[in-house]
Amino acid sequence: MLLERRVDTLMRALDSDYRDAAFTPGGVSWLDVHHLPARRLLTQVVRRVLSTRREDETLPVTSSDRTVARRSPRFIASLPDVAEMGSGVFPATPAARAAGADRGTPSRPCHRALIVAVSWRRGHVETLLPVLDELARRGITSTVIDLAGDTLHGFPQPSHPAIAVIRPPSLVPNGGLPVGALHTLRAERSVRVGSHDVPVARVAQLVARTVSRSAGITMPSWATAVAMERWLDNLLGSVRPRALLCADDTHPPGLLAARCAERAGLETIYVQPGARFEGEVAWRAQNCRHVAVMGSRDLEQCGSWQRRHRETRQYVLGQPRFDRLADTDRKAQRDYLNALFTVQAGDVPQRVLVWGCQPHPEGKLRTHFRTLLDGVLQAGPGWGLVIAPHSAQRLTSLRPLLSLPGGGRVVLAGPHVGARGCLAGADAFVTGHSDAAIEALLLNVPVLELVPPGDPTLALARHGAAQRCSGGDGIAAALRHIERMPVTSRVPSGVKEEICHWTGHSTDAVADLVVRVITPEKESPCS
């Protein structure tokens, strides 16, 4: 992809000239810590520039701090400030929780543990908690570092005494990277990006200044990252575990935790929290030594990732949070969907399409909805549409969709239910890149992959695991096929295995891996 190649060029030049500008006390380069935020920033900048300017447009060269290109008048002379770029670069999340200081103690007095786990997102909780519960049943202690910025993503109080949860105190909110250090290494060179000459020094300044002002756990400032590393080092020294368990070792907190564990001589284990989707991020790295992925196609993706360890070991173990699918009550979910239509639409359709929403802006949601509704109406009067909210979505952004003109039977599922609570009762499931599509696939519910121009997907259609639909006509054709030949809409077991290995025992498999990694010695829960 042209965009990715341009960003690759900038990132390689930035790393070559400026990775030695600053290091954490533990010896981690600032560009290692902030590689993913930096790449996302430059991706957004390049995308925004190319979408709003013609490459042959002549622009005045400014002397502001946002000037990036000096040598080619055809390149964008003034990049947008981060504040002007809107969401998607550095989310406006709190730098630290207000309650962090008074919640920074273990939930039980046992300070030693065999496993330390790191979590800051709901997907991490859903992936790691079943494994930690299983390890606890086997007598293996763990301490969870909960870095979540809000209760939605926070780690719940453990039900087993072998699991402790620690929440760090408030960390430094922003600032820190010595911009002057960049000048000492400043190279008077530019790199060619398309038809433009880009001074690498100006790119370095843009990234450094942005990093100094960023906030939140996934996009921390340099000062926050340094404070986080110091706190993690102290914690690992106190707990003295044998292994670190995480569901993200690429974002700054996961990367820092993996590097701290490595310096402490610990084993590092990564468990894939969900499916990778197209356009999620063009750059991936793996800092952990043991890597548990969902399916065989993930092994292929991992082959292109940057690896920290030459001896990295990979295992196809499925997804622990999918184990519960074996107990799914399809009839109960269908009854729930029928009740929704009875109450909200006054009529129950013969067949139901569930839409797994993503927390997109309202304009994009409206566009997706009109495409789906058009397809449902074309498919015939027997179909109804259920809008299933994402957990991070406000219903205020979805309720207006119900009143849009066009007709059709459309209902809204409860936020506590979401896609995962009703998709098993559907005749088809549609989404762009919700992980719920994997669950639908495993439960033999036909999946439609919505592909509006420029939108990411899970690329299930590429593996023959979904029907790719770019517009209403495609949606209608897919629904008609499902209606006529529901059996042929089922995906072969071999294809499902490529996407996600599923036996209902992934939790046990990951727990077995952890046990193998920390053996031969074994300690008591509080030893």
Short mmCIF file of C-alpha atoms in Angstrom, two decimals:
data_model
loop_
_atom_site.label_atom_id
_atom_site.label_comp_id
_atom_site.label_asym_id
_atom_site.label_seq_id
_atom_site.Cartn_x
_atom_site.Cartn_y
_atom_site.Cartn_z
CA MET A 1 0.00 0.00 0.00
CA LEU A 2 1.38 3.40 -1.01
CA LEU A 3 0.50 5.09 2.29
CA GLU A 4 2.26 2.42 4.31
CA ARG A 5 5.37 2.61 2.13
CA ARG A 6 5.58 6.37 2.65
CA VAL A 7 5.21 5.98 6.40
CA ASP A 8 7.81 3.18 6.33
CA THR A 9 10.27 5.52 4.65
CA LEU A 10 9.78 8.21 7.28
CA MET A 11 9.98 5.76 10.18
CA ARG A 12 13.16 4.10 8.93
CA ALA A 13 14.86 7.46 8.51
CA LEU A 14 13.67 8.61 11.92
CA ASP A 15 14.95 5.46 13.59
CA SER A 16 18.28 5.61 11.76
CA ASP A 17 19.07 9.20 12.69
CA TYR A 18 17.36 9.74 16.06
CA ARG A 19 16.85 6.52 18.00
CA ASP A 20 19.86 7.45 20.20
CA ALA A 21 18.49 10.88 21.14
CA ALA A 22 17.08 9.68 24.47
CA PHE A 23 16.88 6.49 26.53
CA THR A 24 14.90 5.45 29.56
CA PRO A 25 16.91 4.68 32.74
CA GLY A 26 16.53 1.02 31.75
CA GLY A 27 18.17 1.67 28.39
CA VAL A 28 15.13 1.62 26.08
CA SER A 29 15.25 4.09 23.18
CA TRP A 30 12.51 6.70 23.07
CA LEU A 31 11.63 5.50 19.58
CA ASP A 32 11.27 1.92 20.82
CA VAL A 33 8.91 3.06 23.55
CA HIS A 34 6.92 5.36 21.28
CA HIS A 35 7.33 3.55 17.96
CA LEU A 36 3.67 2.66 17.65
CA PRO A 37 2.34 6.10 18.70
CA ALA A 38 4.90 7.76 16.42
CA ARG A 39 3.94 5.60 13.49
CA ARG A 40 0.26 6.23 14.02
CA LEU A 41 0.92 9.95 14.20
CA LEU A 42 2.85 9.99 10.92
CA THR A 43 0.24 7.76 9.30
CA GLN A 44 -2.50 10.18 10.27
CA VAL A 45 -0.45 13.14 9.13
CA VAL A 46 0.35 11.63 5.73
CA ARG A 47 -3.24 10.45 5.24
CA ARG A 48 -4.66 13.84 6.18
CA VAL A 49 -2.22 15.68 3.95
CA LEU A 50 -2.88 13.47 0.94
CA SER A 51 -6.63 13.67 1.40
CA THR A 52 -6.77 17.45 1.58
CA ARG A 53 -3.97 18.60 -0.76
CA ARG A 54 -3.06 17.92 -4.33
CA GLU A 55 0.53 16.79 -4.66
CA ASP A 56 1.17 19.44 -7.31
CA GLU A 57 -0.26 22.23 -5.19
CA THR A 58 2.28 24.94 -4.39
CA LEU A 59 2.20 26.04 -0.75
CA PRO A 60 4.16 28.75 1.07
CA VAL A 61 6.99 27.50 3.27
CA THR A 62 6.54 28.61 6.87
CA SER A 63 9.00 28.85 9.71
CA SER A 64 6.64 27.50 12.37
CA ASP A 65 7.40 24.50 14.52
CA ARG A 66 5.01 22.49 12.37
CA THR A 67 7.06 22.95 9.22
CA VAL A 68 8.16 19.56 7.94
CA ALA A 69 9.29 20.05 4.36
CA ARG A 70 11.73 22.82 3.45
CA ARG A 71 13.33 21.76 0.21
CA SER A 72 10.37 21.03 -2.01
CA PRO A 73 7.67 23.66 -2.49
CA ARG A 74 5.41 20.90 -3.73
CA PHE A 75 5.36 19.19 -0.35
CA ILE A 76 3.08 20.21 2.50
CA ALA A 77 4.85 23.08 4.20
CA SER A 78 2.73 23.16 7.32
CA LEU A 79 1.39 20.05 8.96
CA PRO A 80 -1.76 20.23 11.08
CA ASP A 81 -1.26 20.53 14.80
CA VAL A 82 -2.24 17.44 16.78
CA ALA A 83 -5.11 19.37 18.32
CA GLU A 84 -6.45 20.05 14.83
CA MET A 85 -6.35 16.45 13.72
CA GLY A 86 -9.19 15.16 15.86
CA SER A 87 -9.45 11.70 17.33
CA GLY A 88 -7.39 8.77 16.18
CA VAL A 89 -3.90 10.09 16.91
CA PHE A 90 -3.66 10.54 20.66
CA PRO A 91 -6.98 9.82 22.33
CA ALA A 92 -8.09 12.34 24.89
CA THR A 93 -7.89 9.99 27.84
CA PRO A 94 -6.86 11.01 31.34
CA ALA A 95 -3.14 10.91 32.00
CA ALA A 96 -3.81 9.07 35.22
CA ARG A 97 -6.82 8.12 37.29
CA ALA A 98 -7.74 10.48 40.05
CA ALA A 99 -8.20 7.51 42.32
CA GLY A 100 -4.91 5.93 41.33
CA ALA A 101 -2.98 6.87 44.48
CA ASP A 102 -5.48 5.40 46.92
CA ARG A 103 -6.04 2.25 44.81
CA GLY A 104 -2.37 1.43 44.42
CA THR A 105 -2.22 -1.41 46.95
CA PRO A 106 -2.53 -5.18 46.46
CA SER A 107 -5.93 -6.76 47.09
CA ARG A 108 -4.33 -9.23 49.52
CA PRO A 109 -1.20 -9.28 51.68
CA CYS A 110 0.74 -11.84 49.64
CA HIS A 111 3.46 -9.91 47.79
CA ARG A 112 5.17 -12.84 46.04
CA ALA A 113 3.75 -14.41 42.91
CA LEU A 114 4.89 -16.71 40.14
CA ILE A 115 3.15 -14.69 37.42
CA VAL A 116 2.79 -10.96 36.82
CA ALA A 117 0.14 -9.98 34.25
CA VAL A 118 -0.40 -6.57 32.64
CA SER A 119 -3.83 -5.32 31.54
CA TRP A 120 -5.39 -2.01 30.54
CA ARG A 121 -8.22 -2.90 28.15
CA ARG A 122 -11.40 -4.92 28.36
CA GLY A 123 -10.08 -7.32 25.74
CA HIS A 124 -7.03 -7.97 27.93
CA VAL A 125 -9.27 -8.76 30.89
CA GLU A 126 -11.45 -11.15 28.89
CA THR A 127 -8.35 -12.91 27.52
CA LEU A 128 -6.20 -13.12 30.66
CA LEU A 129 -8.72 -13.56 33.47
CA PRO A 130 -9.82 -17.10 32.48
CA VAL A 131 -6.17 -18.15 32.30
CA LEU A 132 -5.31 -16.62 35.68
CA ASP A 133 -8.36 -18.28 37.24
CA GLU A 134 -7.25 -21.63 35.87
CA LEU A 135 -3.69 -21.10 37.11
CA ALA A 136 -5.07 -20.17 40.53
CA ARG A 137 -7.00 -23.46 40.62
CA ARG A 138 -3.66 -25.18 40.00
CA GLY A 139 -2.10 -23.33 42.93
CA ILE A 140 -0.11 -20.82 40.86
CA THR A 141 -0.11 -17.27 42.21
CA SER A 142 -0.36 -14.16 40.06
CA THR A 143 -0.30 -10.40 40.46
CA VAL A 144 -2.20 -8.32 37.93
CA ILE A 145 -1.03 -4.80 37.11
CA ASP A 146 -4.23 -2.95 36.24
CA LEU A 147 -3.36 0.12 34.14
CA ALA A 148 -6.89 0.80 32.89
CA GLY A 149 -7.94 4.43 32.83
CA ASP A 150 -11.61 3.75 33.58
CA THR A 151 -13.87 1.14 35.15
CA LEU A 152 -15.08 -0.15 31.77
CA HIS A 153 -11.63 -1.56 31.06
CA GLY A 154 -10.55 -2.18 34.65
CA PHE A 155 -9.63 -5.59 36.04
CA PRO A 156 -12.32 -6.91 38.40
CA GLN A 157 -11.64 -7.88 41.98
CA PRO A 158 -10.41 -11.49 41.85
CA SER A 159 -12.57 -14.27 43.23
CA HIS A 160 -9.55 -16.42 44.12
CA PRO A 161 -7.02 -15.54 46.85
CA ALA A 162 -4.15 -16.63 44.60
CA ILE A 163 -4.75 -13.58 42.37
CA ALA A 164 -3.81 -10.07 43.49
CA VAL A 165 -4.58 -6.83 41.64
CA ILE A 166 -2.29 -3.81 41.89
CA ARG A 167 -3.13 -0.40 40.50
CA PRO A 168 -0.26 2.06 40.20
CA PRO A 169 -0.28 5.52 41.77
CA SER A 170 -0.79 8.55 39.57
CA LEU A 171 2.08 8.94 37.13
CA VAL A 172 3.64 12.10 35.69
CA PRO A 173 1.05 13.48 33.22
CA ASN A 174 3.21 14.90 30.43
CA GLY A 175 6.47 16.45 29.31
CA GLY A 176 10.00 15.22 29.46
CA LEU A 177 11.68 14.36 26.17
CA PRO A 178 14.68 16.68 25.86
CA VAL A 179 14.04 18.23 22.46
CA GLY A 180 17.54 19.69 22.65
CA ALA A 181 18.91 16.17 22.38
CA LEU A 182 17.52 16.02 18.87
CA HIS A 183 19.63 18.99 17.83
CA THR A 184 22.84 17.29 18.94
CA LEU A 185 22.13 14.44 16.54
CA ARG A 186 20.52 16.49 13.84
CA ALA A 187 21.44 15.31 10.39
CA GLU A 188 21.12 17.70 7.47
CA ARG A 189 19.46 15.23 5.16
CA SER A 190 16.08 14.65 3.59
CA VAL A 191 14.40 11.51 2.40
CA ARG A 192 12.30 11.13 -0.70
CA VAL A 193 8.65 10.31 0.00
CA GLY A 194 6.79 10.07 -3.26
CA SER A 195 7.53 13.33 -5.05
CA HIS A 196 8.52 15.19 -1.88
CA ASP A 197 11.79 15.84 -0.03
CA VAL A 198 11.27 15.57 3.72
CA PRO A 199 13.92 16.76 6.23
CA VAL A 200 14.24 14.01 8.82
CA ALA A 201 15.04 16.53 11.56
CA ARG A 202 11.65 18.18 11.18
CA VAL A 203 9.89 14.81 11.42
CA ALA A 204 11.85 14.06 14.62
CA GLN A 205 10.84 17.39 16.12
CA LEU A 206 7.18 16.82 15.30
CA VAL A 207 7.17 13.38 16.92
CA ALA A 208 9.19 14.52 19.96
CA ARG A 209 6.96 17.51 20.68
CA THR A 210 3.82 15.44 20.26
CA VAL A 211 5.13 12.72 22.57
CA SER A 212 5.93 15.30 25.22
CA ARG A 213 2.30 16.50 25.19
CA SER A 214 0.48 13.19 24.78
CA ALA A 215 -1.43 11.54 27.58
CA GLY A 216 -3.12 8.31 28.55
CA ILE A 217 -1.90 4.76 29.05
CA THR A 218 -1.59 3.64 25.43
CA MET A 219 -0.08 6.96 24.28
CA PRO A 220 1.86 8.21 27.34
CA SER A 221 4.19 11.16 27.37
CA TRP A 222 7.91 10.52 27.67
CA ALA A 223 7.86 11.55 31.33
CA THR A 224 5.00 9.14 32.03
CA ALA A 225 6.84 6.32 30.25
CA VAL A 226 9.98 6.90 32.33
CA ALA A 227 7.96 6.96 35.56
CA MET A 228 6.09 3.82 34.45
CA GLU A 229 9.33 1.95 33.79
CA ARG A 230 10.71 2.87 37.21
CA TRP A 231 7.50 1.71 38.90
CA LEU A 232 7.47 -1.57 36.94
CA ASP A 233 11.10 -2.28 37.82
CA ASN A 234 10.37 -1.76 41.51
CA LEU A 235 7.26 -3.93 41.37
CA LEU A 236 8.99 -6.84 39.64
CA GLY A 237 11.80 -6.62 42.16
CA SER A 238 9.28 -6.85 44.98
CA VAL A 239 7.03 -9.57 43.56
CA ARG A 240 9.90 -11.61 42.06
CA PRO A 241 7.81 -13.62 39.57
CA ARG A 242 9.07 -16.14 37.05
CA ALA A 243 7.13 -14.87 34.04
CA LEU A 244 5.28 -11.88 32.65
CA LEU A 245 1.92 -12.53 30.97
CA CYS A 246 0.40 -9.89 28.69
CA ALA A 247 -2.06 -9.39 25.84
CA ASP A 248 -0.18 -6.46 24.26
CA ASP A 249 3.59 -6.05 24.03
CA THR A 250 3.66 -3.39 21.32
CA HIS A 251 2.01 -0.35 22.90
CA PRO A 252 4.25 1.56 25.34
CA PRO A 253 3.01 -0.01 28.62
CA GLY A 254 3.24 -3.57 27.27
CA LEU A 255 6.59 -2.93 25.64
CA LEU A 256 8.02 -1.40 28.82
CA ALA A 257 6.70 -4.28 30.91
CA ALA A 258 8.27 -6.83 28.56
CA ARG A 259 11.63 -5.03 28.57
CA CYS A 260 11.57 -4.68 32.38
CA ALA A 261 10.81 -8.39 32.69
CA GLU A 262 13.60 -9.21 30.27
CA ARG A 263 16.13 -7.22 32.34
CA ALA A 264 14.92 -9.05 35.44
CA GLY A 265 15.59 -12.40 33.77
CA LEU A 266 11.93 -13.39 33.51
CA GLU A 267 10.17 -15.35 30.79
CA THR A 268 7.69 -13.32 28.75
CA ILE A 269 4.41 -14.70 27.40
CA TYR A 270 2.02 -12.96 24.99
CA VAL A 271 -1.57 -14.12 24.43
CA GLN A 272 -3.29 -12.65 21.37
CA PRO A 273 -6.38 -10.77 22.63
CA GLY A 274 -8.28 -10.62 19.34
CA ALA A 275 -8.14 -10.79 15.58
CA ARG A 276 -5.85 -8.43 13.69
CA PHE A 277 -7.68 -6.35 11.12
CA GLU A 278 -6.58 -4.63 7.95
CA GLY A 279 -5.46 -1.09 8.55
CA GLU A 280 -5.23 -1.52 12.33
CA VAL A 281 -1.57 -0.58 12.19
CA ALA A 282 0.98 -1.14 9.48
CA TRP A 283 3.77 -1.95 11.94
CA ARG A 284 3.85 -4.83 14.38
CA ALA A 285 6.56 -5.98 16.74
CA GLN A 286 6.82 -8.86 19.16
CA ASN A 287 8.75 -8.27 22.37
CA CYS A 288 7.74 -11.43 24.21
CA ARG A 289 9.57 -14.72 23.80
CA HIS A 290 6.52 -17.01 23.91
CA VAL A 291 3.66 -16.03 21.59
CA ALA A 292 0.22 -17.68 21.74
CA VAL A 293 -1.95 -16.83 18.72
CA MET A 294 -5.53 -17.62 17.73
CA GLY A 295 -5.14 -19.39 14.40
CA SER A 296 -2.67 -20.57 11.80
CA ARG A 297 -3.18 -17.43 9.67
CA ASP A 298 -1.74 -15.42 12.58
CA LEU A 299 1.51 -17.36 12.26
CA GLU A 300 1.79 -16.05 8.71
CA GLN A 301 1.20 -12.49 9.89
CA CYS A 302 3.76 -12.87 12.67
CA GLY A 303 6.34 -13.78 10.05
CA SER A 304 6.43 -10.15 8.89
CA TRP A 305 6.65 -8.67 12.38
CA GLN A 306 9.78 -7.31 13.96
CA ARG A 307 10.95 -9.73 16.65
CA ARG A 308 12.84 -8.94 19.80
CA HIS A 309 14.05 -12.53 20.26
CA ARG A 310 15.54 -14.75 17.60
CA GLU A 311 14.34 -17.75 19.58
CA THR A 312 10.71 -16.57 19.74
CA ARG A 313 8.36 -19.54 20.01
CA GLN A 314 4.84 -19.44 18.59
CA TYR A 315 1.84 -21.56 19.54
CA VAL A 316 -1.62 -21.82 17.98
CA LEU A 317 -3.86 -22.12 21.04
CA GLY A 318 -7.08 -20.30 20.12
CA GLN A 319 -8.71 -17.64 22.30
CA PRO A 320 -9.55 -18.23 25.99
CA ARG A 321 -12.57 -15.94 25.95
CA PHE A 322 -14.12 -18.01 23.16
CA ASP A 323 -14.27 -21.13 25.34
CA ARG A 324 -17.64 -20.01 26.69
CA LEU A 325 -19.17 -20.31 23.21
CA ALA A 326 -19.60 -24.03 23.83
CA ASP A 327 -22.37 -23.16 26.32
CA THR A 328 -24.19 -20.67 24.08
CA ASP A 329 -27.97 -20.97 24.26
CA ARG A 330 -29.10 -20.28 20.70
CA LYS A 331 -32.80 -20.56 21.51
CA ALA A 332 -32.54 -18.04 24.35
CA GLN A 333 -30.78 -15.58 22.07
CA ARG A 334 -33.36 -16.05 19.31
CA ASP A 335 -36.13 -15.51 21.84
CA TYR A 336 -34.43 -12.28 22.89
CA LEU A 337 -34.26 -11.08 19.27
CA ASN A 338 -37.92 -11.95 18.69
CA ALA A 339 -38.85 -10.03 21.83
CA LEU A 340 -36.92 -7.00 20.56
CA PHE A 341 -38.86 -6.99 17.30
CA THR A 342 -42.17 -7.51 19.08
CA VAL A 343 -41.63 -4.55 21.40
CA GLN A 344 -39.78 -2.15 19.10
CA ALA A 345 -41.19 -3.01 15.66
CA GLY A 346 -44.49 -4.70 16.41
CA ASP A 347 -43.65 -7.57 14.08
CA VAL A 348 -41.21 -10.51 14.12
CA PRO A 349 -39.34 -11.18 10.83
CA GLN A 350 -38.65 -14.65 9.50
CA ARG A 351 -34.91 -14.01 9.37
CA VAL A 352 -32.60 -11.72 11.32
CA LEU A 353 -29.37 -9.94 10.39
CA VAL A 354 -27.35 -8.72 13.39
CA TRP A 355 -25.02 -5.77 12.85
CA GLY A 356 -21.96 -5.73 15.13
CA CYS A 357 -21.30 -1.99 15.44
CA GLN A 358 -17.95 -0.34 15.94
CA PRO A 359 -17.50 2.98 17.82
CA HIS A 360 -17.26 5.06 14.65
CA PRO A 361 -18.25 8.73 14.37
CA GLU A 362 -21.96 9.31 13.85
CA GLY A 363 -21.54 10.21 10.19
CA LYS A 364 -19.82 6.93 9.39
CA LEU A 365 -22.35 4.95 11.43
CA ARG A 366 -25.15 6.57 9.46
CA THR A 367 -23.46 5.69 6.16
CA HIS A 368 -22.96 2.06 7.22
CA PHE A 369 -26.55 1.83 8.45
CA ARG A 370 -28.00 3.13 5.18
CA THR A 371 -25.94 0.57 3.26
CA LEU A 372 -27.17 -2.27 5.48
CA LEU A 373 -30.79 -1.12 5.44
CA ASP A 374 -30.69 -0.85 1.66
CA GLY A 375 -29.44 -4.41 1.46
CA VAL A 376 -32.02 -5.74 3.91
CA LEU A 377 -34.86 -4.06 2.02
CA GLN A 378 -33.61 -5.43 -1.30
CA ALA A 379 -33.32 -8.92 0.18
CA GLY A 380 -37.07 -9.03 0.77
CA PRO A 381 -39.70 -8.54 3.46
CA GLY A 382 -38.62 -11.61 5.40
CA TRP A 383 -35.52 -9.94 6.84
CA GLY A 384 -35.10 -7.70 9.87
CA LEU A 385 -32.03 -5.81 11.13
CA VAL A 386 -30.71 -5.69 14.70
CA ILE A 387 -28.26 -2.94 15.67
CA ALA A 388 -25.94 -4.41 18.31
CA PRO A 389 -23.96 -1.67 20.13
CA HIS A 390 -20.24 -1.84 20.86
CA SER A 391 -19.33 -1.73 24.55
CA ALA A 392 -17.66 1.66 24.09
CA GLN A 393 -20.63 3.12 22.22
CA ARG A 394 -23.28 5.48 23.50
CA LEU A 395 -26.85 4.68 22.56
CA THR A 396 -27.38 8.37 21.82
CA SER A 397 -25.36 7.83 18.64
CA LEU A 398 -27.46 4.82 17.58
CA ARG A 399 -31.05 5.64 18.52
CA PRO A 400 -31.38 8.30 15.77
CA LEU A 401 -30.77 5.57 13.20
CA LEU A 402 -34.12 4.02 14.08
CA SER A 403 -35.98 7.12 12.95
CA LEU A 404 -34.23 7.54 9.60
CA PRO A 405 -36.58 7.23 6.61
CA GLY A 406 -36.53 4.08 4.55
CA GLY A 407 -38.79 1.62 6.31
CA GLY A 408 -37.88 -1.91 7.21
CA ARG A 409 -37.87 -3.66 10.55
CA VAL A 410 -34.96 -2.30 12.55
CA VAL A 411 -34.41 -2.70 16.31
CA LEU A 412 -31.69 -1.79 18.81
CA ALA A 413 -30.22 -4.39 21.18
CA GLY A 414 -29.41 -3.46 24.75
CA PRO A 415 -25.89 -2.16 25.51
CA HIS A 416 -25.47 -4.89 28.12
CA VAL A 417 -26.17 -7.50 25.43
CA GLY A 418 -24.18 -6.22 22.45
CA ALA A 419 -23.34 -8.39 19.47
CA ARG A 420 -21.95 -11.25 21.55
CA GLY A 421 -25.19 -11.62 23.46
CA CYS A 422 -27.45 -12.12 20.45
CA LEU A 423 -25.49 -13.19 17.35
CA ALA A 424 -26.04 -16.92 17.99
CA GLY A 425 -29.76 -16.33 17.47
CA ALA A 426 -29.27 -14.63 14.12
CA ASP A 427 -29.49 -15.99 10.59
CA ALA A 428 -26.52 -13.82 9.54
CA PHE A 429 -24.02 -11.44 11.14
CA VAL A 430 -22.45 -8.38 9.54
CA THR A 431 -19.58 -6.15 10.66
CA GLY A 432 -16.44 -4.43 9.47
CA HIS A 433 -13.88 -5.54 12.03
CA SER A 434 -15.65 -6.60 15.24
CA ASP A 435 -14.14 -9.69 16.88
CA ALA A 436 -17.71 -10.90 17.29
CA ALA A 437 -17.44 -11.98 13.65
CA ILE A 438 -15.01 -14.70 14.78
CA GLU A 439 -17.54 -15.88 17.35
CA ALA A 440 -20.26 -15.96 14.69
CA LEU A 441 -17.95 -17.95 12.43
CA LEU A 442 -17.24 -20.51 15.16
CA LEU A 443 -20.98 -20.85 15.86
CA ASN A 444 -21.75 -21.44 12.14
CA VAL A 445 -23.59 -18.15 11.74
CA PRO A 446 -22.88 -16.80 8.19
CA VAL A 447 -20.71 -13.68 8.28
CA LEU A 448 -20.98 -10.68 5.96
CA GLU A 449 -17.88 -8.48 5.86
CA LEU A 450 -18.90 -4.86 5.30
CA VAL A 451 -16.26 -3.12 3.20
CA PRO A 452 -17.05 0.54 2.51
CA PRO A 453 -14.20 2.30 0.64
CA GLY A 454 -11.22 2.91 2.91
CA ASP A 455 -12.63 1.00 5.91
CA PRO A 456 -10.71 -1.81 7.65
CA THR A 457 -11.91 -5.41 7.88
CA LEU A 458 -10.87 -8.67 9.53
CA ALA A 459 -10.05 -10.01 6.04
CA LEU A 460 -12.22 -13.07 6.68
CA ALA A 461 -13.48 -13.02 3.11
CA ARG A 462 -9.92 -13.46 1.87
CA HIS A 463 -9.88 -16.86 3.62
CA GLY A 464 -13.32 -17.87 2.42
CA ALA A 465 -14.78 -17.35 5.90
CA ALA A 466 -17.14 -14.48 5.06
CA GLN A 467 -18.97 -12.82 2.18
CA ARG A 468 -17.37 -9.51 1.20
CA CYS A 469 -20.01 -6.79 0.70
CA SER A 470 -19.18 -3.24 -0.36
CA GLY A 471 -22.72 -1.95 -0.88
CA GLY A 472 -26.41 -2.63 -0.51
CA ASP A 473 -26.53 -4.82 -3.61
CA GLY A 474 -23.85 -7.10 -2.17
CA ILE A 475 -25.64 -7.29 1.18
CA ALA A 476 -28.89 -8.24 -0.57
CA ALA A 477 -27.22 -10.90 -2.72
CA ALA A 478 -25.54 -12.47 0.31
CA LEU A 479 -28.79 -12.54 2.29
CA ARG A 480 -30.70 -14.10 -0.60
CA HIS A 481 -28.05 -16.81 -0.89
CA ILE A 482 -28.29 -17.53 2.85
CA GLU A 483 -32.07 -17.72 2.55
CA ARG A 484 -31.99 -20.12 -0.41
CA MET A 485 -29.08 -22.32 0.64
CA PRO A 486 -28.32 -21.93 4.38
CA VAL A 487 -26.27 -25.13 4.53
CA THR A 488 -23.85 -24.06 1.79
CA SER A 489 -23.29 -20.81 3.68
CA ARG A 490 -21.47 -22.70 6.42
CA VAL A 491 -17.70 -22.39 6.47
CA PRO A 492 -15.59 -25.61 6.30
CA SER A 493 -13.91 -26.62 9.54
CA GLY A 494 -10.45 -26.27 7.99
CA VAL A 495 -11.10 -22.63 7.14
CA LYS A 496 -12.39 -21.93 10.66
CA GLU A 497 -9.25 -23.56 12.05
CA GLU A 498 -7.11 -21.12 10.07
CA ILE A 499 -8.95 -18.20 11.64
CA CYS A 500 -9.16 -19.53 15.19
CA HIS A 501 -8.34 -22.89 16.72
CA TRP A 502 -11.40 -23.76 18.78
CA THR A 503 -12.00 -26.81 20.93
CA GLY A 504 -13.47 -25.06 23.95
CA HIS A 505 -10.24 -25.63 25.90
CA SER A 506 -8.02 -22.69 24.95
CA THR A 507 -7.87 -21.54 28.58
CA ASP A 508 -6.39 -24.86 29.62
CA ALA A 509 -3.96 -24.79 26.69
CA VAL A 510 -2.63 -21.33 27.57
CA ALA A 511 -2.41 -22.29 31.25
CA ASP A 512 -0.45 -25.40 30.25
CA LEU A 513 1.94 -23.18 28.29
CA VAL A 514 2.47 -20.93 31.29
CA VAL A 515 3.15 -23.93 33.51
CA ARG A 516 5.68 -25.34 31.03
CA VAL A 517 7.45 -21.99 30.84
CA ILE A 518 7.86 -21.62 34.62
CA THR A 519 8.70 -25.26 35.44
CA PRO A 520 10.50 -27.33 36.72
CA GLU A 521 10.30 -25.62 40.10
CA LYS A 522 6.97 -25.01 41.77
CA GLU A 523 6.07 -22.70 44.62
CA SER A 524 3.17 -22.49 47.01
CA PRO A 525 0.64 -19.66 46.44
CA CYS A 526 2.31 -17.30 48.93
CA SER A 527 5.88 -18.58 48.97
#
